[in-house]
XYZ file of C-alpha atoms in Angstrom:
460
model
C 6.454 36.058 72.289
C 5.156 32.919 70.291
C 4.453 31.239 73.866
C 2.310 34.604 74.496
C 0.466 34.350 70.658
C -0.296 30.623 71.802
C -1.549 31.338 75.123
C -3.671 34.301 74.241
C -5.054 32.057 71.089
C -5.787 29.467 73.717
C -7.506 31.695 76.004
C -9.668 33.514 73.312
C -10.173 29.973 71.736
C -11.511 28.636 75.314
C -13.683 31.651 76.281
C -15.178 30.875 72.501
C -16.139 27.218 73.647
C -17.438 28.187 77.084
C -19.821 30.837 75.555
C -20.691 28.152 72.744
C -21.606 26.001 75.567
C -23.783 28.207 77.726
C -25.446 28.865 74.329
C -25.788 25.143 73.449
C -27.315 24.588 77.416
C -29.486 27.507 76.945
C -30.985 26.434 73.645
C -31.552 22.749 74.557
C -33.375 23.816 77.560
C -35.611 25.914 75.308
C -35.794 22.599 73.125
C -36.779 20.456 75.779
C -39.457 22.201 76.464
C -40.996 23.173 73.122
C -40.445 19.437 71.323
C -38.752 16.472 72.368
C -37.935 16.162 68.482
C -36.488 19.092 68.197
C -34.114 18.456 70.793
C -33.191 15.247 69.446
C -32.493 16.588 66.058
C -29.993 18.978 68.132
C -28.587 16.137 69.649
C -27.551 14.672 65.993
C -26.604 17.901 64.961
C -23.789 18.030 67.661
C -22.720 14.487 67.361
C -22.468 15.253 63.436
C -20.313 18.547 64.505
C -18.192 16.694 66.907
C -17.272 13.413 64.030
C -16.828 16.344 61.466
C -14.139 17.634 63.744
C -12.415 14.677 65.417
C -12.579 12.618 61.679
C -12.188 15.247 59.512
C -10.790 13.525 56.164
C -13.298 10.521 56.560
C -16.272 13.186 57.792
C -15.279 15.129 54.571
C -15.657 11.800 51.822
C -18.515 10.678 53.507
C -20.480 13.863 52.829
C -18.849 14.128 48.851
C -20.152 10.253 48.457
C -23.569 10.778 50.063
C -24.226 14.184 47.737
C -25.617 11.798 44.553
C -28.055 9.996 46.792
C -30.163 13.091 47.766
C -31.568 14.907 44.985
C -34.412 12.130 44.861
C -35.619 13.929 48.472
C -35.374 16.955 46.613
C -39.435 17.902 47.656
C -38.580 17.249 51.187
C -35.680 19.863 50.576
C -32.981 17.636 51.727
C -30.580 18.646 49.264
C -31.106 22.367 50.259
C -30.473 21.651 54.048
C -27.526 19.286 53.223
C -26.124 22.212 50.807
C -26.591 24.906 54.446
C -25.463 21.965 56.818
C -22.066 21.861 54.579
C -21.685 25.644 54.649
C -22.039 26.059 57.969
C -19.849 22.833 58.712
C -17.127 24.401 56.678
C -17.650 28.035 57.682
C -16.999 26.842 61.470
C -14.207 24.563 60.699
C -12.665 27.624 58.998
C -13.287 30.210 61.851
C -11.372 27.202 64.319
C -8.541 26.925 62.163
C -7.929 30.445 62.262
C -8.660 30.864 65.906
C -6.499 27.825 66.607
C -3.502 29.296 64.345
C -3.892 26.199 61.616
C -3.301 26.959 58.335
C -6.651 27.762 55.566
C -5.796 26.434 52.369
C -6.864 28.003 49.367
C -5.260 28.702 45.499
C -5.383 31.429 43.361
C -8.450 29.765 41.770
C -10.881 29.984 44.603
C -10.341 33.407 45.027
C -11.306 33.993 41.547
C -14.720 31.827 42.148
C -15.158 33.474 45.561
C -15.125 36.934 43.768
C -17.531 35.828 40.870
C -19.727 34.458 43.467
C -19.328 37.468 45.471
C -20.117 39.681 42.318
C -23.357 37.633 41.965
C -24.768 38.947 44.978
C -25.078 42.494 43.187
C -28.097 41.105 41.513
C -29.757 40.405 45.207
C -29.101 44.113 45.878
C -30.516 45.603 42.771
C -33.252 43.497 42.768
C -35.123 45.118 46.020
C -33.813 48.298 44.822
C -36.108 48.300 41.589
C -33.412 48.106 39.420
C -34.026 44.724 37.451
C -37.152 43.631 35.483
C -38.796 41.869 38.271
C -39.695 43.102 41.774
C -38.480 42.663 45.081
C -41.258 39.849 45.729
C -39.054 37.489 43.842
C -36.045 38.098 46.108
C -36.441 34.751 47.925
C -36.054 32.640 44.841
C -32.831 34.908 44.109
C -31.583 34.410 47.424
C -31.492 30.318 47.032
C -29.957 30.628 43.632
C -26.866 32.854 45.438
C -26.891 30.318 47.954
C -26.511 27.211 45.721
C -23.618 28.870 43.896
C -22.144 30.000 47.435
C -21.936 26.202 48.266
C -20.134 25.365 45.207
C -17.205 28.033 46.467
C -17.718 26.323 50.019
C -17.156 22.674 48.675
C -13.979 23.998 46.385
C -12.603 25.495 50.158
C -13.887 22.383 51.732
C -11.925 19.725 49.546
C -9.016 21.848 49.499
C -8.295 21.492 53.402
C -7.823 18.018 52.619
C -4.418 18.766 50.754
C -1.470 17.379 52.303
C -3.688 15.248 54.476
C -4.943 12.765 51.760
C -3.430 11.601 48.785
C -5.239 13.457 45.508
C -5.443 9.653 43.444
C -7.581 8.356 46.937
C -9.911 11.332 47.133
C -10.708 10.953 43.590
C -11.318 7.171 43.967
C -13.431 7.446 46.948
C -15.865 9.857 44.716
C -16.479 6.162 42.755
C -18.730 5.047 45.714
C -20.919 8.031 44.751
C -22.342 6.074 42.195
C -23.356 3.030 44.060
C -26.666 4.058 44.936
C -27.576 5.907 41.781
C -26.392 2.768 39.838
C -28.597 0.299 42.128
C -31.569 2.438 41.838
C -30.925 3.065 37.861
C -30.915 -0.933 37.620
C -34.298 -1.218 39.463
C -35.729 1.269 37.080
C -33.961 -0.735 33.966
C -35.949 -3.624 35.270
C -39.279 -2.012 35.869
C -38.603 -1.082 32.361
C -39.122 2.550 32.712
C -39.276 4.939 29.717
C -36.412 6.959 30.947
C -33.593 5.692 34.009
C -33.235 8.615 36.380
C -31.470 7.183 39.170
C -31.516 9.367 42.373
C -32.231 12.118 40.375
C -34.945 14.240 39.440
C -34.593 14.252 35.829
C -32.876 11.858 33.417
C -30.785 14.726 32.294
C -29.416 15.332 35.328
C -28.074 11.889 35.718
C -27.007 11.941 32.206
C -24.062 14.860 33.188
C -23.275 13.301 36.202
C -22.666 9.577 34.056
C -20.681 11.786 31.505
C -18.453 12.772 34.589
C -17.554 9.418 35.986
C -16.776 7.931 32.473
C -14.280 10.629 32.146
C -13.089 9.524 35.641
C -13.165 5.890 34.376
C -11.439 6.652 30.975
C -8.547 8.278 33.356
C -8.258 5.273 36.004
C -8.329 3.040 32.806
C -5.044 4.748 31.941
C -3.469 3.990 35.521
C -4.432 0.141 36.653
C -3.782 -2.801 36.499
C -7.127 -4.117 36.438
C -8.248 -2.763 33.315
C -11.174 -5.120 33.074
C -12.871 -3.675 36.514
C -12.806 0.064 34.949
C -13.037 -1.553 31.405
C -16.791 -3.328 32.930
C -17.624 0.252 34.903
C -17.453 2.213 31.709
C -19.522 0.023 29.904
C -22.216 -0.046 32.566
C -21.877 3.974 32.584
C -21.980 3.943 28.879
C -25.237 1.645 29.032
C -26.901 4.085 31.936
C -26.165 7.228 29.592
C -27.872 5.514 27.025
C -30.792 4.349 29.083
C -31.379 7.980 30.303
C -32.352 8.453 26.315
C -30.760 12.244 26.025
C -30.279 13.480 22.854
C -27.949 16.361 24.327
C -25.367 13.886 26.226
C -24.408 12.452 22.455
C -23.387 15.571 21.245
C -21.303 16.243 24.968
C -19.824 12.930 24.326
C -18.911 13.320 20.736
C -17.080 16.916 21.764
C -15.289 15.218 24.673
C -14.018 12.212 22.862
C -12.635 14.454 20.211
C -10.792 16.950 22.346
C -9.513 14.042 24.188
C -7.956 12.052 21.451
C -6.770 14.919 19.204
C -3.356 16.421 21.191
C -2.297 12.777 20.666
C -4.042 11.589 17.744
C -3.253 8.201 16.193
C -4.623 5.217 14.566
C -5.257 3.382 17.980
C -6.698 6.377 19.477
C -8.787 7.461 16.541
C -10.319 3.718 16.378
C -10.632 3.394 20.477
C -12.667 6.961 19.963
C -14.622 5.921 16.765
C -15.740 2.622 18.186
C -16.639 4.104 21.846
C -18.565 6.737 20.436
C -20.199 5.113 17.850
C -21.216 2.457 20.230
C -23.046 4.938 22.255
C -24.637 6.291 19.375
C -25.670 2.919 17.821
C -27.116 1.748 21.374
C -29.221 5.159 21.509
C -30.430 4.795 17.803
C -31.505 1.071 19.118
C -34.497 1.866 21.013
C -37.938 3.072 19.875
C -37.498 6.424 21.588
C -34.424 7.166 20.325
C -34.915 6.480 16.862
C -37.910 8.953 17.037
C -35.682 11.621 18.993
C -33.379 11.467 15.834
C -36.070 11.647 13.382
C -37.495 14.567 14.856
C -34.337 16.435 14.275
C -35.431 16.430 10.457
C -38.574 18.525 11.259
C -36.396 21.311 12.464
C -34.687 24.437 10.710
C -31.749 22.720 11.656
C -31.886 19.861 8.976
C -35.109 20.768 7.078
C -34.692 24.578 4.822
C -38.496 24.394 4.155
C -39.169 25.295 8.153
C -37.737 28.573 9.075
C -37.720 29.777 12.779
C -41.316 31.639 12.586
C -42.612 28.275 10.929
C -41.133 26.069 14.015
C -42.605 28.200 16.860
C -46.187 27.617 15.500
C -45.130 24.306 14.877
C -44.284 23.697 18.578
C -47.648 24.696 19.752
C -48.983 21.308 18.649
C -46.518 18.830 16.662
C -44.276 18.064 20.477
C -41.500 18.478 19.154
C -38.882 19.429 21.797
C -36.297 20.989 19.356
C -39.026 23.552 18.016
C -40.636 23.844 21.490
C -37.183 24.993 22.444
C -37.073 27.219 19.489
C -40.240 28.914 20.406
C -39.317 29.340 24.405
C -36.058 31.145 23.555
C -38.289 33.307 21.202
C -40.076 33.944 24.400
C -37.618 34.732 26.367
C -35.437 36.889 24.253
C -38.393 39.309 23.508
C -39.036 39.563 27.182
C -34.979 40.104 27.634
C -35.185 43.414 25.806
C -37.308 45.064 28.480
C -34.626 44.462 30.981
C -31.293 44.509 28.621
C -28.570 45.736 30.895
C -28.709 43.754 34.339
C -31.994 41.519 33.606
C -34.353 39.983 35.605
C -32.857 38.439 38.855
C -30.853 35.364 39.549
C -32.615 32.238 38.875
C -35.412 33.759 37.977
C -36.158 32.730 34.603
C -39.102 31.024 34.794
C -41.046 33.272 36.382
C -39.942 35.318 33.538
C -40.952 32.714 31.079
C -44.361 32.356 32.656
C -45.073 28.789 31.760
C -42.969 27.168 34.865
C -40.231 26.120 32.511
C -36.427 26.436 32.425
C -35.180 28.161 28.959
C -33.173 24.826 27.948
C -30.386 27.185 26.806
C -27.992 28.092 29.749
C -26.901 31.376 27.886
C -30.681 32.637 27.107
C -30.863 31.974 30.625
C -27.769 33.963 31.903
C -28.743 36.621 29.506
C -32.341 37.132 30.866
C -31.356 36.848 34.613
C -28.258 38.931 34.424
C -28.591 41.004 30.978
C -25.818 41.589 29.104
C -23.612 42.186 32.430
C -24.672 38.503 33.656
C -24.021 37.013 30.115
C -20.353 38.354 30.038
C -19.391 36.951 34.186
C -21.292 33.752 32.905
C -18.535 33.570 29.938
C -15.952 34.668 32.029
C -16.430 32.034 34.683
C -15.954 29.253 32.313
C -13.198 31.352 30.093
C -11.428 31.364 33.757
C -11.790 27.673 33.759
C -9.918 26.453 30.582
C -7.174 29.088 31.381
C -6.994 27.306 34.741
C -6.539 24.136 33.468
C -4.672 25.059 30.387
C -2.226 26.574 33.149
C -2.127 23.227 35.405
C -1.440 21.186 32.182
C 1.879 23.089 31.279
C 3.150 23.293 34.898
C 2.705 19.273 35.428
C 4.855 16.657 34.396
C 4.570 15.140 30.783
C 2.466 11.854 31.285
C 1.830 12.483 34.533
C -1.371 11.299 36.602
C -2.213 14.790 37.379
C -1.527 16.098 33.829
C -3.854 13.406 32.570
C -6.521 14.413 34.977
C -5.898 18.071 34.039
C -6.636 17.173 30.465
C -9.617 15.039 30.985
C -11.424 17.684 32.762
C -10.446 19.894 30.292
C -11.746 17.835 27.630
C -15.130 17.674 30.057
C -15.064 21.511 30.118
C -15.449 21.890 26.357
C -18.136 20.013 26.244
C -20.281 21.173 29.069
C -20.748 24.503 27.161
C -22.222 22.559 23.954
C -24.640 20.519 26.118
C -25.819 24.185 27.367
C -27.106 25.392 24.187
C -30.165 22.766 24.615
C -30.124 21.996 28.082
C -30.586 23.301 31.576
C -27.105 21.986 32.915
C -26.423 24.888 34.950
C -29.078 23.705 36.911
C -27.286 20.282 37.583
C -26.177 20.963 41.136
C -25.085 17.383 41.494
C -22.432 18.095 38.493
C -21.235 20.977 39.470
C -20.658 19.867 43.111
C -18.822 16.742 41.722
C -17.051 19.448 39.416
C -15.276 21.816 41.706
C -14.319 19.250 43.795
C -12.498 17.783 41.083
C -11.010 20.878 39.954
C -9.658 21.569 43.725
C -7.738 18.298 43.632
C -6.362 18.831 40.167
C -5.036 22.169 41.539
C -2.833 20.272 44.377
C 0.955 19.951 43.933
C 0.809 16.290 43.594
C 4.519 15.571 44.062
C 4.994 17.420 47.281
C 2.303 14.950 48.911
C 4.121 14.131 52.192
C 1.832 11.546 53.073
C 1.016 7.894 53.489
C 0.894 5.442 50.400
C -2.317 5.914 48.222
C -5.398 3.484 48.975
C -6.961 3.345 45.378
C -8.854 0.556 44.106
C -6.251 -0.496 41.932
């Protein structure tokens, strides 16, 4: 009976491959007649697919490393093409695995994430039905946003297929290679005396959150390596880059991160280390003219000046070039618009047309409220609550003092800082941050004690 099932699967796979071969031949013939360039691109695509299936582990690690270098080509739509290609490759791999009887690895949180993204598709249905604040003309923008969210599900699923095939430490260590090109470009921008470094990213803010994530990973490595000098130097370099982005919200995030990190096992040494690290970051930021201006501008906001109320701050934002007061004005504008479509909002990714000034809200909670209404905001908060719960459960289930438990706790500290940054920044739009975040969350959920694979090959 087992032989019969295997024979049936082999026959079905053979027929599928035969049909695919016929299809490829027809398409190749058409492309050859239409444009030799298109034929060349098709051949490259075939080679990529072949390499992906024959060298799966190396191909996946290569794709993970490559992603940090693509945002610089956003005008050419390269990141979008990469996401679509990654989705297609992963889905093809899953289909082939199911057809050949191989296990497709998932976990409980992946099913939650997949269900959450599926729920966001509700807004794609409501928009053309006229149930939201905007009409069907904006559907392409909403579809692009949903595909971006769907890619995060695919990244998690793809990384799960490496379980029991690669050591988790090797996967995490390999991710540090994604720092090479952004760091090299960042150094070049420093040598060119750029006002704010952006690395390979479109904005300094996206580079800052990327750096924060890898600062947390460097701290994790620092606990387990004998080459502490290397990781201390890397930590110093990343901190220098972070200060050079000149992003004030990142100071709030790193303060929360350090506080969460040192609180559970607080002792004098950790307290001093945390205070020194945070103090060094703030001192470097305040040592620059731009940093001093940013810190001084807070005094001219309702936050620190009792003589300035919110209404006056909104009026002042028209001419005082104070980004804090401008944010208050932007939030006021969007909240007034939200009142016209309070339950389901205006649609995924549509806060920019709602604002009418080509700018994002600079507050992800207001963005969730405007785009998804009250229902969307609740689902947005539920996603973060689920991540907190998932990491807390992993911490409880893992061995005290283990590498896995330590990673989960560092990710929990990072996760705590993200909602704080979302108060004044568009972190939800930082696609690269979440690309690596879902990668790490997938690896953190592996059972590290049951890895029946070759010895860990790390940078230690």
